[in-house]
N, CA, C and O atoms as a Maestro MAE file, in Angstrom:
{
 s_m_m2io_version
 :::
 2.0.0
}

f_m_ct {
 s_m_title
 :::
 protein
 m_atom[264] {
  # First column is atom index #
  i_m_mmod_type
  r_m_x_coord
  r_m_y_coord
  r_m_z_coord
  i_m_residue_number
  s_m_chain_name
  s_m_pdb_residue_name
  s_m_pdb_atom_name
  i_m_atomic_number
  :::
  1 25 51.542 -58.525 46.755 1 A "MET " " N  " 7
  2 3 51.216 -57.316 47.482 1 A "MET " " CA " 6
  3 2 50.307 -57.685 48.641 1 A "MET " " C  " 6
  4 15 49.379 -58.478 48.476 1 A "MET " " O  " 8
  5 25 50.563 -57.121 49.804 2 A "THR " " N  " 7
  6 3 49.781 -57.399 50.987 2 A "THR " " CA " 6
  7 2 48.689 -56.353 51.143 2 A "THR " " C  " 6
  8 15 48.924 -55.158 50.963 2 A "THR " " O  " 8
  9 25 47.496 -56.816 51.478 3 A "VAL " " N  " 7
  10 3 46.384 -55.908 51.701 3 A "VAL " " CA " 6
  11 2 46.341 -55.541 53.172 3 A "VAL " " C  " 6
  12 15 46.358 -56.423 54.031 3 A "VAL " " O  " 8
  13 25 46.284 -54.252 53.475 4 A "GLN " " N  " 7
  14 3 46.221 -53.778 54.859 4 A "GLN " " CA " 6
  15 2 44.762 -53.764 55.293 4 A "GLN " " C  " 6
  16 15 43.940 -53.076 54.688 4 A "GLN " " O  " 8
  17 25 44.438 -54.515 56.332 5 A "LEU " " N  " 7
  18 3 43.085 -54.529 56.849 5 A "LEU " " CA " 6
  19 2 42.843 -53.286 57.690 5 A "LEU " " C  " 6
  20 15 43.752 -52.792 58.358 5 A "LEU " " O  " 8
  21 25 41.627 -52.788 57.655 6 A "ALA " " N  " 7
  22 3 41.304 -51.540 58.345 6 A "ALA " " CA " 6
  23 2 41.495 -51.623 59.851 6 A "ALA " " C  " 6
  24 15 41.827 -50.623 60.487 6 A "ALA " " O  " 8
  25 25 41.289 -52.804 60.433 7 A "ASN " " N  " 7
  26 3 41.381 -52.920 61.885 7 A "ASN " " CA " 6
  27 2 42.767 -53.325 62.371 7 A "ASN " " C  " 6
  28 15 42.968 -53.463 63.578 7 A "ASN " " O  " 8
  29 25 43.715 -53.518 61.485 8 A "GLN " " N  " 7
  30 3 45.073 -53.875 61.883 8 A "GLN " " CA " 6
  31 2 45.937 -52.621 61.946 8 A "GLN " " C  " 6
  32 15 45.879 -51.783 61.047 8 A "GLN " " O  " 8
  33 25 46.737 -52.487 62.999 9 A "PRO " " N  " 7
  34 3 47.623 -51.324 63.064 9 A "PRO " " CA " 6
  35 2 48.731 -51.421 62.016 9 A "PRO " " C  " 6
  36 15 49.225 -52.508 61.718 9 A "PRO " " O  " 8
  37 25 49.106 -50.288 61.471 10 A "MET " " N  " 7
  38 3 50.175 -50.251 60.482 10 A "MET " " CA " 6
  39 2 51.519 -50.277 61.213 10 A "MET " " C  " 6
  40 15 51.661 -49.670 62.275 10 A "MET " " O  " 8
  41 25 52.480 -50.960 60.659 11 A "ARG " " N  " 7
  42 3 53.811 -51.018 61.266 11 A "ARG " " CA " 6
  43 2 54.440 -49.631 61.264 11 A "ARG " " C  " 6
  44 15 54.230 -48.852 60.334 11 A "ARG " " O  " 8
  45 25 55.222 -49.319 62.319 12 A "PRO " " N  " 7
  46 3 55.781 -47.964 62.433 12 A "PRO " " CA " 6
  47 2 56.600 -47.508 61.230 12 A "PRO " " C  " 6
  48 15 56.470 -46.362 60.799 12 A "PRO " " O  " 8
  49 25 57.434 -48.377 60.685 13 A "LEU " " N  " 7
  50 3 58.258 -47.963 59.549 13 A "LEU " " CA " 6
  51 2 57.397 -47.699 58.323 13 A "LEU " " C  " 6
  52 15 57.655 -46.763 57.566 13 A "LEU " " O  " 8
  53 25 56.384 -48.516 58.129 14 A "LYS " " N  " 7
  54 3 55.489 -48.307 56.997 14 A "LYS " " CA " 6
  55 2 54.699 -47.011 57.186 14 A "LYS " " C  " 6
  56 15 54.479 -46.270 56.229 14 A "LYS " " O  " 8
  57 25 54.272 -46.740 58.428 15 A "ARG " " N  " 7
  58 3 53.570 -45.486 58.704 15 A "ARG " " CA " 6
  59 2 54.478 -44.299 58.421 15 A "ARG " " C  " 6
  60 15 54.033 -43.299 57.858 15 A "ARG " " O  " 8
  61 25 55.742 -44.399 58.804 16 A "LEU " " N  " 7
  62 3 56.691 -43.315 58.544 16 A "LEU " " CA " 6
  63 2 56.830 -43.082 57.044 16 A "LEU " " C  " 6
  64 15 56.791 -41.941 56.584 16 A "LEU " " O  " 8
  65 25 56.989 -44.147 56.293 17 A "ALA " " N  " 7
  66 3 57.133 -44.023 54.841 17 A "ALA " " CA " 6
  67 2 55.875 -43.440 54.209 17 A "ALA " " C  " 6
  68 15 55.954 -42.570 53.342 17 A "ALA " " O  " 8
  69 25 54.727 -43.918 54.642 18 A "THR " " N  " 7
  70 3 53.464 -43.425 54.102 18 A "THR " " CA " 6
  71 2 53.264 -41.955 54.437 18 A "THR " " C  " 6
  72 15 52.906 -41.159 53.569 18 A "THR " " O  " 8
  73 25 53.492 -41.598 55.686 19 A "ASN " " N  " 7
  74 3 53.277 -40.213 56.102 19 A "ASN " " CA " 6
  75 2 54.287 -39.255 55.487 19 A "ASN " " C  " 6
  76 15 53.952 -38.102 55.216 19 A "ASN " " O  " 8
  77 25 55.502 -39.704 55.264 20 A "SER " " N  " 7
  78 3 56.502 -38.803 54.688 20 A "SER " " CA " 6
  79 2 56.241 -38.532 53.214 20 A "SER " " C  " 6
  80 15 56.716 -37.534 52.673 20 A "SER " " O  " 8
  81 25 55.489 -39.412 52.561 21 A "THR " " N  " 7
  82 3 55.221 -39.206 51.139 21 A "THR " " CA " 6
  83 2 53.810 -38.716 50.852 21 A "THR " " C  " 6
  84 15 53.539 -38.258 49.741 21 A "THR " " O  " 8
  85 25 52.907 -38.799 51.817 22 A "THR " " N  " 7
  86 3 51.537 -38.340 51.572 22 A "THR " " CA " 6
  87 2 51.135 -37.246 52.547 22 A "THR " " C  " 6
  88 15 50.929 -36.101 52.144 22 A "THR " " O  " 8
  89 25 51.022 -37.583 53.812 23 A "THR " " N  " 7
  90 3 50.550 -36.637 54.819 23 A "THR " " CA " 6
  91 2 51.456 -35.420 54.914 23 A "THR " " C  " 6
  92 15 50.968 -34.295 55.026 23 A "THR " " O  " 8
  93 25 52.746 -35.621 54.872 24 A "CYS " " N  " 7
  94 3 53.711 -34.525 55.056 24 A "CYS " " CA " 6
  95 2 54.428 -34.165 53.764 24 A "CYS " " C  " 6
  96 15 55.558 -33.678 53.795 24 A "CYS " " O  " 8
  97 25 53.792 -34.396 52.650 25 A "ALA " " N  " 7
  98 3 54.438 -34.159 51.360 25 A "ALA " " CA " 6
  99 2 54.808 -32.691 51.154 25 A "ALA " " C  " 6
  100 15 55.863 -32.390 50.596 25 A "ALA " " O  " 8
  101 25 53.962 -31.795 51.593 26 A "ILE " " N  " 7
  102 3 54.241 -30.367 51.403 26 A "ILE " " CA " 6
  103 2 55.465 -29.958 52.218 26 A "ILE " " C  " 6
  104 15 56.357 -29.277 51.712 26 A "ILE " " O  " 8
  105 25 55.499 -30.380 53.487 27 A "GLN " " N  " 7
  106 3 56.636 -30.047 54.346 27 A "GLN " " CA " 6
  107 2 57.919 -30.701 53.842 27 A "GLN " " C  " 6
  108 15 58.991 -30.099 53.897 27 A "GLN " " O  " 8
  109 25 57.807 -31.927 53.354 28 A "ALA " " N  " 7
  110 3 58.972 -32.622 52.807 28 A "ALA " " CA " 6
  111 2 59.505 -31.895 51.576 28 A "ALA " " C  " 6
  112 15 60.717 -31.771 51.397 28 A "ALA " " O  " 8
  113 25 58.611 -31.424 50.742 29 A "THR " " N  " 7
  114 3 59.006 -30.704 49.534 29 A "THR " " CA " 6
  115 2 59.703 -29.389 49.874 29 A "THR " " C  " 6
  116 15 60.709 -29.034 49.260 29 A "THR " " O  " 8
  117 25 59.168 -28.678 50.845 30 A "ILE " " N  " 7
  118 3 59.776 -27.407 51.260 30 A "ILE " " CA " 6
  119 2 61.179 -27.647 51.804 30 A "ILE " " C  " 6
  120 15 62.112 -26.916 51.472 30 A "ILE " " O  " 8
  121 25 61.325 -28.664 52.632 31 A "TYR " " N  " 7
  122 3 62.637 -28.994 53.198 31 A "TYR " " CA " 6
  123 2 63.611 -29.415 52.095 31 A "TYR " " C  " 6
  124 15 64.763 -28.981 52.078 31 A "TYR " " O  " 8
  125 25 63.144 -30.256 51.180 32 A "ALA " " N  " 7
  126 3 64.003 -30.723 50.091 32 A "ALA " " CA " 6
  127 2 64.453 -29.564 49.202 32 A "ALA " " C  " 6
  128 15 65.607 -29.522 48.775 32 A "ALA " " O  " 8
  129 25 63.556 -28.633 48.924 33 A "LYS " " N  " 7
  130 3 63.926 -27.473 48.105 33 A "LYS " " CA " 6
  131 2 64.998 -26.635 48.790 33 A "LYS " " C  " 6
  132 15 65.905 -26.120 48.136 33 A "LYS " " O  " 8
  133 25 64.892 -26.503 50.104 34 A "CYS " " N  " 7
  134 3 65.915 -25.761 50.849 34 A "CYS " " CA " 6
  135 2 67.264 -26.470 50.752 34 A "CYS " " C  " 6
  136 15 68.291 -25.833 50.520 34 A "CYS " " O  " 8
  137 25 67.256 -27.778 50.929 35 A "VAL " " N  " 7
  138 3 68.500 -28.556 50.866 35 A "VAL " " CA " 6
  139 2 69.126 -28.445 49.480 35 A "VAL " " C  " 6
  140 15 70.329 -28.215 49.355 35 A "VAL " " O  " 8
  141 25 68.318 -28.606 48.447 36 A "VAL " " N  " 7
  142 3 68.828 -28.536 47.078 36 A "VAL " " CA " 6
  143 2 69.363 -27.134 46.769 36 A "VAL " " C  " 6
  144 15 70.382 -26.992 46.092 36 A "VAL " " O  " 8
  145 25 68.689 -26.120 47.255 37 A "ALA " " N  " 7
  146 3 69.107 -24.745 46.972 37 A "ALA " " CA " 6
  147 2 70.403 -24.366 47.678 37 A "ALA " " C  " 6
  148 15 71.103 -23.455 47.236 37 A "ALA " " O  " 8
  149 25 70.728 -25.054 48.769 38 A "THR " " N  " 7
  150 3 71.882 -24.646 49.572 38 A "THR " " CA " 6
  151 2 72.965 -25.711 49.705 38 A "THR " " C  " 6
  152 15 73.892 -25.548 50.498 38 A "THR " " O  " 8
  153 25 72.862 -26.788 48.949 39 A "TYR " " N  " 7
  154 3 73.807 -27.896 49.154 39 A "TYR " " CA " 6
  155 2 75.254 -27.543 48.803 39 A "TYR " " C  " 6
  156 15 76.174 -28.198 49.295 39 A "TYR " " O  " 8
  157 25 75.475 -26.547 47.983 40 A "THR " " N  " 7
  158 3 76.855 -26.187 47.641 40 A "THR " " CA " 6
  159 2 77.488 -25.259 48.677 40 A "THR " " C  " 6
  160 15 78.705 -25.073 48.693 40 A "THR " " O  " 8
  161 25 76.661 -24.685 49.534 41 A "ASP " " N  " 7
  162 3 77.153 -23.775 50.567 41 A "ASP " " CA " 6
  163 2 76.594 -24.217 51.923 41 A "ASP " " C  " 6
  164 15 75.869 -23.470 52.579 41 A "ASP " " O  " 8
  165 25 76.932 -25.411 52.322 42 A "VAL " " N  " 7
  166 3 76.370 -26.014 53.529 42 A "VAL " " CA " 6
  167 2 76.919 -25.344 54.780 42 A "VAL " " C  " 6
  168 15 78.128 -25.194 54.953 42 A "VAL " " O  " 8
  169 25 76.003 -24.951 55.634 43 A "THR " " N  " 7
  170 3 76.353 -24.467 56.966 43 A "THR " " CA " 6
  171 2 75.367 -25.076 57.952 43 A "THR " " C  " 6
  172 15 74.269 -25.488 57.578 43 A "THR " " O  " 8
  173 25 75.768 -25.126 59.197 44 A "LYS " " N  " 7
  174 3 74.926 -25.744 60.212 44 A "LYS " " CA " 6
  175 2 73.592 -25.000 60.330 44 A "LYS " " C  " 6
  176 15 73.545 -23.770 60.343 44 A "LYS " " O  " 8
  177 25 72.528 -25.770 60.413 45 A "ASP " " N  " 7
  178 3 71.164 -25.261 60.624 45 A "ASP " " CA " 6
  179 2 70.652 -24.366 59.499 45 A "ASP " " C  " 6
  180 15 69.758 -23.551 59.726 45 A "ASP " " O  " 8
  181 25 71.192 -24.498 58.309 46 A "ILE " " N  " 7
  182 3 70.759 -23.641 57.205 46 A "ILE " " CA " 6
  183 2 69.293 -23.902 56.821 46 A "ILE " " C  " 6
  184 15 68.595 -22.987 56.382 46 A "ILE " " O  " 8
  185 25 68.833 -25.139 56.985 47 A "CYS " " N  " 7
  186 3 67.442 -25.483 56.687 47 A "CYS " " CA " 6
  187 2 66.715 -25.939 57.955 47 A "CYS " " C  " 6
  188 15 65.799 -26.760 57.898 47 A "CYS " " O  " 8
  189 25 67.128 -25.404 59.073 48 A "LYS " " N  " 7
  190 3 66.585 -25.846 60.361 48 A "LYS " " CA " 6
  191 2 65.075 -25.618 60.463 48 A "LYS " " C  " 6
  192 15 64.349 -26.513 60.897 48 A "LYS " " O  " 8
  193 25 64.599 -24.458 60.078 49 A "ASP " " N  " 7
  194 3 63.171 -24.163 60.188 49 A "ASP " " CA " 6
  195 2 62.336 -25.102 59.328 49 A "ASP " " C  " 6
  196 15 61.298 -25.596 59.770 49 A "ASP " " O  " 8
  197 25 62.787 -25.349 58.107 50 A "GLU " " N  " 7
  198 3 62.075 -26.251 57.208 50 A "GLU " " CA " 6
  199 2 62.083 -27.676 57.752 50 A "GLU " " C  " 6
  200 15 61.079 -28.384 57.682 50 A "GLU " " O  " 8
  201 25 63.229 -28.086 58.295 51 A "PHE " " N  " 7
  202 3 63.325 -29.426 58.867 51 A "PHE " " CA " 6
  203 2 62.405 -29.572 60.071 51 A "PHE " " C  " 6
  204 15 61.760 -30.608 60.231 51 A "PHE " " O  " 8
  205 25 62.335 -28.552 60.917 52 A "GLN " " N  " 7
  206 3 61.479 -28.625 62.103 52 A "GLN " " CA " 6
  207 2 60.006 -28.770 61.713 52 A "GLN " " C  " 6
  208 15 59.271 -29.517 62.360 52 A "GLN " " O  " 8
  209 25 59.574 -28.081 60.683 53 A "LEU " " N  " 7
  210 3 58.196 -28.226 60.213 53 A "LEU " " CA " 6
  211 2 57.931 -29.646 59.723 53 A "LEU " " C  " 6
  212 15 56.895 -30.233 60.034 53 A "LEU " " O  " 8
  213 25 58.870 -30.193 58.957 54 A "PHE " " N  " 7
  214 3 58.744 -31.562 58.456 54 A "PHE " " CA " 6
  215 2 58.750 -32.553 59.615 54 A "PHE " " C  " 6
  216 15 57.943 -33.483 59.644 54 A "PHE " " O  " 8
  217 25 59.642 -32.360 60.551 55 A "ARG " " N  " 7
  218 3 59.761 -33.238 61.718 55 A "ARG " " CA " 6
  219 2 58.474 -33.242 62.549 55 A "ARG " " C  " 6
  220 15 57.987 -34.300 62.946 55 A "ARG " " O  " 8
  221 25 57.935 -32.057 62.805 56 A "MET " " N  " 7
  222 3 56.709 -31.970 63.602 56 A "MET " " CA " 6
  223 2 55.529 -32.606 62.875 56 A "MET " " C  " 6
  224 15 54.679 -33.236 63.503 56 A "MET " " O  " 8
  225 25 55.475 -32.447 61.584 57 A "CYS " " N  " 7
  226 3 54.411 -33.086 60.814 57 A "CYS " " CA " 6
  227 2 54.492 -34.600 60.949 57 A "CYS " " C  " 6
  228 15 53.482 -35.260 61.190 57 A "CYS " " O  " 8
  229 25 55.698 -35.152 60.793 58 A "LEU " " N  " 7
  230 3 55.870 -36.599 60.925 58 A "LEU " " CA " 6
  231 2 55.530 -37.074 62.330 58 A "LEU " " C  " 6
  232 15 54.858 -38.092 62.495 58 A "LEU " " O  " 8
  233 25 55.983 -36.354 63.331 59 A "ARG " " N  " 7
  234 3 55.698 -36.743 64.722 59 A "ARG " " CA " 6
  235 2 54.199 -36.761 64.985 59 A "ARG " " C  " 6
  236 15 53.683 -37.699 65.592 59 A "ARG " " O  " 8
  237 25 53.505 -35.734 64.532 60 A "ASN " " N  " 7
  238 3 52.056 -35.671 64.729 60 A "ASN " " CA " 6
  239 2 51.340 -36.767 63.957 60 A "ASN " " C  " 6
  240 15 50.380 -37.354 64.456 60 A "ASN " " O  " 8
  241 25 51.794 -37.042 62.758 61 A "ALA " " N  " 7
  242 3 51.171 -38.088 61.944 61 A "ALA " " CA " 6
  243 2 51.394 -39.468 62.552 61 A "ALA " " C  " 6
  244 15 50.499 -40.312 62.516 61 A "ALA " " O  " 8
  245 25 52.579 -39.702 63.110 62 A "LEU " " N  " 7
  246 3 52.868 -41.008 63.700 62 A "LEU " " CA " 6
  247 2 52.195 -41.187 65.054 62 A "LEU " " C  " 6
  248 15 51.966 -42.320 65.477 62 A "LEU " " O  " 8
  249 25 51.874 -40.103 65.737 63 A "LYS " " N  " 7
  250 3 51.169 -40.194 67.017 63 A "LYS " " CA " 6
  251 2 49.740 -40.659 66.834 63 A "LYS " " C  " 6
  252 15 49.220 -41.420 67.650 63 A "LYS " " O  " 8
  253 25 49.106 -40.208 65.772 64 A "SER " " N  " 7
  254 3 47.698 -40.540 65.575 64 A "SER " " CA " 6
  255 2 47.551 -42.024 65.267 64 A "SER " " C  " 6
  256 15 48.271 -42.561 64.425 64 A "SER " " O  " 8
  257 25 46.615 -42.689 65.951 65 A "PRO " " N  " 7
  258 3 46.415 -44.125 65.714 65 A "PRO " " CA " 6
  259 2 45.829 -44.371 64.337 65 A "PRO " " C  " 6
  260 15 45.001 -43.603 63.847 65 A "PRO " " O  " 8
  261 25 46.267 -45.442 63.734 66 A "ARG " " N  " 7
  262 3 45.755 -45.809 62.401 66 A "ARG " " CA " 6
  263 2 45.302 -47.232 62.418 66 A "ARG " " C  " 6
  264 15 44.836 -47.744 61.400 66 A "ARG " " O  " 8
  :::
 }
 m_bond[263] {
  # First column is bond index #
  i_m_from
  i_m_to
  i_m_order
  :::
  1 1 2 1
  2 2 3 1
  3 3 4 2
  4 3 5 1
  5 5 6 1
  6 6 7 1
  7 7 8 2
  8 7 9 1
  9 9 10 1
  10 10 11 1
  11 11 12 2
  12 11 13 1
  13 13 14 1
  14 14 15 1
  15 15 16 2
  16 15 17 1
  17 17 18 1
  18 18 19 1
  19 19 20 2
  20 19 21 1
  21 21 22 1
  22 22 23 1
  23 23 24 2
  24 23 25 1
  25 25 26 1
  26 26 27 1
  27 27 28 2
  28 27 29 1
  29 29 30 1
  30 30 31 1
  31 31 32 2
  32 31 33 1
  33 33 34 1
  34 34 35 1
  35 35 36 2
  36 35 37 1
  37 37 38 1
  38 38 39 1
  39 39 40 2
  40 39 41 1
  41 41 42 1
  42 42 43 1
  43 43 44 2
  44 43 45 1
  45 45 46 1
  46 46 47 1
  47 47 48 2
  48 47 49 1
  49 49 50 1
  50 50 51 1
  51 51 52 2
  52 51 53 1
  53 53 54 1
  54 54 55 1
  55 55 56 2
  56 55 57 1
  57 57 58 1
  58 58 59 1
  59 59 60 2
  60 59 61 1
  61 61 62 1
  62 62 63 1
  63 63 64 2
  64 63 65 1
  65 65 66 1
  66 66 67 1
  67 67 68 2
  68 67 69 1
  69 69 70 1
  70 70 71 1
  71 71 72 2
  72 71 73 1
  73 73 74 1
  74 74 75 1
  75 75 76 2
  76 75 77 1
  77 77 78 1
  78 78 79 1
  79 79 80 2
  80 79 81 1
  81 81 82 1
  82 82 83 1
  83 83 84 2
  84 83 85 1
  85 85 86 1
  86 86 87 1
  87 87 88 2
  88 87 89 1
  89 89 90 1
  90 90 91 1
  91 91 92 2
  92 91 93 1
  93 93 94 1
  94 94 95 1
  95 95 96 2
  96 95 97 1
  97 97 98 1
  98 98 99 1
  99 99 100 2
  100 99 101 1
  101 101 102 1
  102 102 103 1
  103 103 104 2
  104 103 105 1
  105 105 106 1
  106 106 107 1
  107 107 108 2
  108 107 109 1
  109 109 110 1
  110 110 111 1
  111 111 112 2
  112 111 113 1
  113 113 114 1
  114 114 115 1
  115 115 116 2
  116 115 117 1
  117 117 118 1
  118 118 119 1
  119 119 120 2
  120 119 121 1
  121 121 122 1
  122 122 123 1
  123 123 124 2
  124 123 125 1
  125 125 126 1
  126 126 127 1
  127 127 128 2
  128 127 129 1
  129 129 130 1
  130 130 131 1
  131 131 132 2
  132 131 133 1
  133 133 134 1
  134 134 135 1
  135 135 136 2
  136 135 137 1
  137 137 138 1
  138 138 139 1
  139 139 140 2
  140 139 141 1
  141 141 142 1
  142 142 143 1
  143 143 144 2
  144 143 145 1
  145 145 146 1
  146 146 147 1
  147 147 148 2
  148 147 149 1
  149 149 150 1
  150 150 151 1
  151 151 152 2
  152 151 153 1
  153 153 154 1
  154 154 155 1
  155 155 156 2
  156 155 157 1
  157 157 158 1
  158 158 159 1
  159 159 160 2
  160 159 161 1
  161 161 162 1
  162 162 163 1
  163 163 164 2
  164 163 165 1
  165 165 166 1
  166 166 167 1
  167 167 168 2
  168 167 169 1
  169 169 170 1
  170 170 171 1
  171 171 172 2
  172 171 173 1
  173 173 174 1
  174 174 175 1
  175 175 176 2
  176 175 177 1
  177 177 178 1
  178 178 179 1
  179 179 180 2
  180 179 181 1
  181 181 182 1
  182 182 183 1
  183 183 184 2
  184 183 185 1
  185 185 186 1
  186 186 187 1
  187 187 188 2
  188 187 189 1
  189 189 190 1
  190 190 191 1
  191 191 192 2
  192 191 193 1
  193 193 194 1
  194 194 195 1
  195 195 196 2
  196 195 197 1
  197 197 198 1
  198 198 199 1
  199 199 200 2
  200 199 201 1
  201 201 202 1
  202 202 203 1
  203 203 204 2
  204 203 205 1
  205 205 206 1
  206 206 207 1
  207 207 208 2
  208 207 209 1
  209 209 210 1
  210 210 211 1
  211 211 212 2
  212 211 213 1
  213 213 214 1
  214 214 215 1
  215 215 216 2
  216 215 217 1
  217 217 218 1
  218 218 219 1
  219 219 220 2
  220 219 221 1
  221 221 222 1
  222 222 223 1
  223 223 224 2
  224 223 225 1
  225 225 226 1
  226 226 227 1
  227 227 228 2
  228 227 229 1
  229 229 230 1
  230 230 231 1
  231 231 232 2
  232 231 233 1
  233 233 234 1
  234 234 235 1
  235 235 236 2
  236 235 237 1
  237 237 238 1
  238 238 239 1
  239 239 240 2
  240 239 241 1
  241 241 242 1
  242 242 243 1
  243 243 244 2
  244 243 245 1
  245 245 246 1
  246 246 247 1
  247 247 248 2
  248 247 249 1
  249 249 250 1
  250 250 251 1
  251 251 252 2
  252 251 253 1
  253 253 254 1
  254 254 255 1
  255 255 256 2
  256 255 257 1
  257 257 258 1
  258 258 259 1
  259 259 260 2
  260 259 261 1
  261 261 262 1
  262 262 263 1
  263 263 264 2
  :::
 }
}
Protein backbone atom coordinates (compact mmCIF):
# COMPACT_ATOMS: atom_id res chain seq x y z
CA MET A 1 0.00 0.00 0.00
CA THR A 2 1.31 3.43 -0.91
CA VAL A 3 1.18 6.26 1.59
CA GLN A 4 -0.02 9.58 0.16
CA LEU A 5 2.11 12.46 1.41
CA ALA A 6 0.26 15.62 2.36
CA ASN A 7 2.30 17.84 0.05
CA GLN A 8 2.00 15.61 -3.04
CA PRO A 9 -0.90 16.17 -5.42
CA MET A 10 -3.28 13.25 -5.81
CA ARG A 11 -3.56 11.73 -9.28
CA PRO A 12 -6.74 12.76 -11.13
CA LEU A 13 -8.17 9.25 -11.42
CA LYS A 14 -7.54 8.54 -7.76
CA ARG A 15 -9.15 11.87 -6.84
CA LEU A 16 -12.18 10.95 -8.95
CA ALA A 17 -12.49 7.58 -7.24
CA THR A 18 -12.04 9.09 -3.79
CA ASN A 19 -14.49 11.92 -4.37
CA SER A 20 -17.13 9.69 -5.93
CA THR A 21 -17.14 7.42 -2.89
CA THR A 22 -16.67 9.95 -0.08
CA THR A 23 -17.20 13.60 -0.96
CA CYS A 24 -20.10 12.95 -3.34
CA ALA A 25 -21.49 9.83 -1.71
CA ILE A 26 -24.92 11.35 -1.06
CA GLN A 27 -25.32 12.55 -4.66
CA ALA A 28 -24.03 9.22 -5.98
CA THR A 29 -26.54 7.35 -3.83
CA ILE A 30 -29.44 9.51 -5.01
CA TYR A 31 -28.46 8.99 -8.64
CA ALA A 32 -27.99 5.24 -8.16
CA LYS A 33 -31.41 4.91 -6.49
CA CYS A 34 -33.00 6.67 -9.46
CA VAL A 35 -31.25 4.35 -11.91
CA VAL A 36 -32.22 1.23 -9.96
CA ALA A 37 -35.82 2.39 -9.61
CA THR A 38 -36.22 3.04 -13.33
CA TYR A 39 -33.93 0.55 -15.07
CA THR A 40 -36.81 -1.55 -16.39
CA ASP A 41 -38.48 1.46 -18.01
CA VAL A 42 -35.51 3.35 -19.42
CA THR A 43 -36.16 6.61 -21.21
CA LYS A 44 -33.80 9.40 -22.14
CA ASP A 45 -32.96 11.81 -19.30
CA ILE A 46 -35.08 9.94 -16.76
CA CYS A 47 -32.45 10.55 -14.05
CA LYS A 48 -31.02 13.72 -15.56
CA ASP A 49 -31.52 15.93 -12.50
CA GLU A 50 -29.91 13.40 -10.17
CA PHE A 51 -27.01 12.90 -12.57
CA GLN A 52 -26.44 16.66 -12.87
CA LEU A 53 -26.18 17.00 -9.09
CA PHE A 54 -23.68 14.13 -8.95
CA ARG A 55 -21.73 15.55 -11.90
CA MET A 56 -21.51 19.03 -10.39
CA CYS A 57 -20.37 17.61 -7.07
CA LEU A 58 -17.57 15.68 -8.78
CA ARG A 59 -16.54 18.68 -10.88
CA ASN A 60 -16.36 20.92 -7.82
CA ALA A 61 -14.47 18.32 -5.81
CA LEU A 62 -11.93 17.76 -8.59
CA LYS A 63 -11.40 21.51 -9.06
CA SER A 64 -10.30 22.02 -5.49
CA PRO A 65 -6.56 21.47 -5.03
CA ARG A 66 -5.53 18.61 -2.79
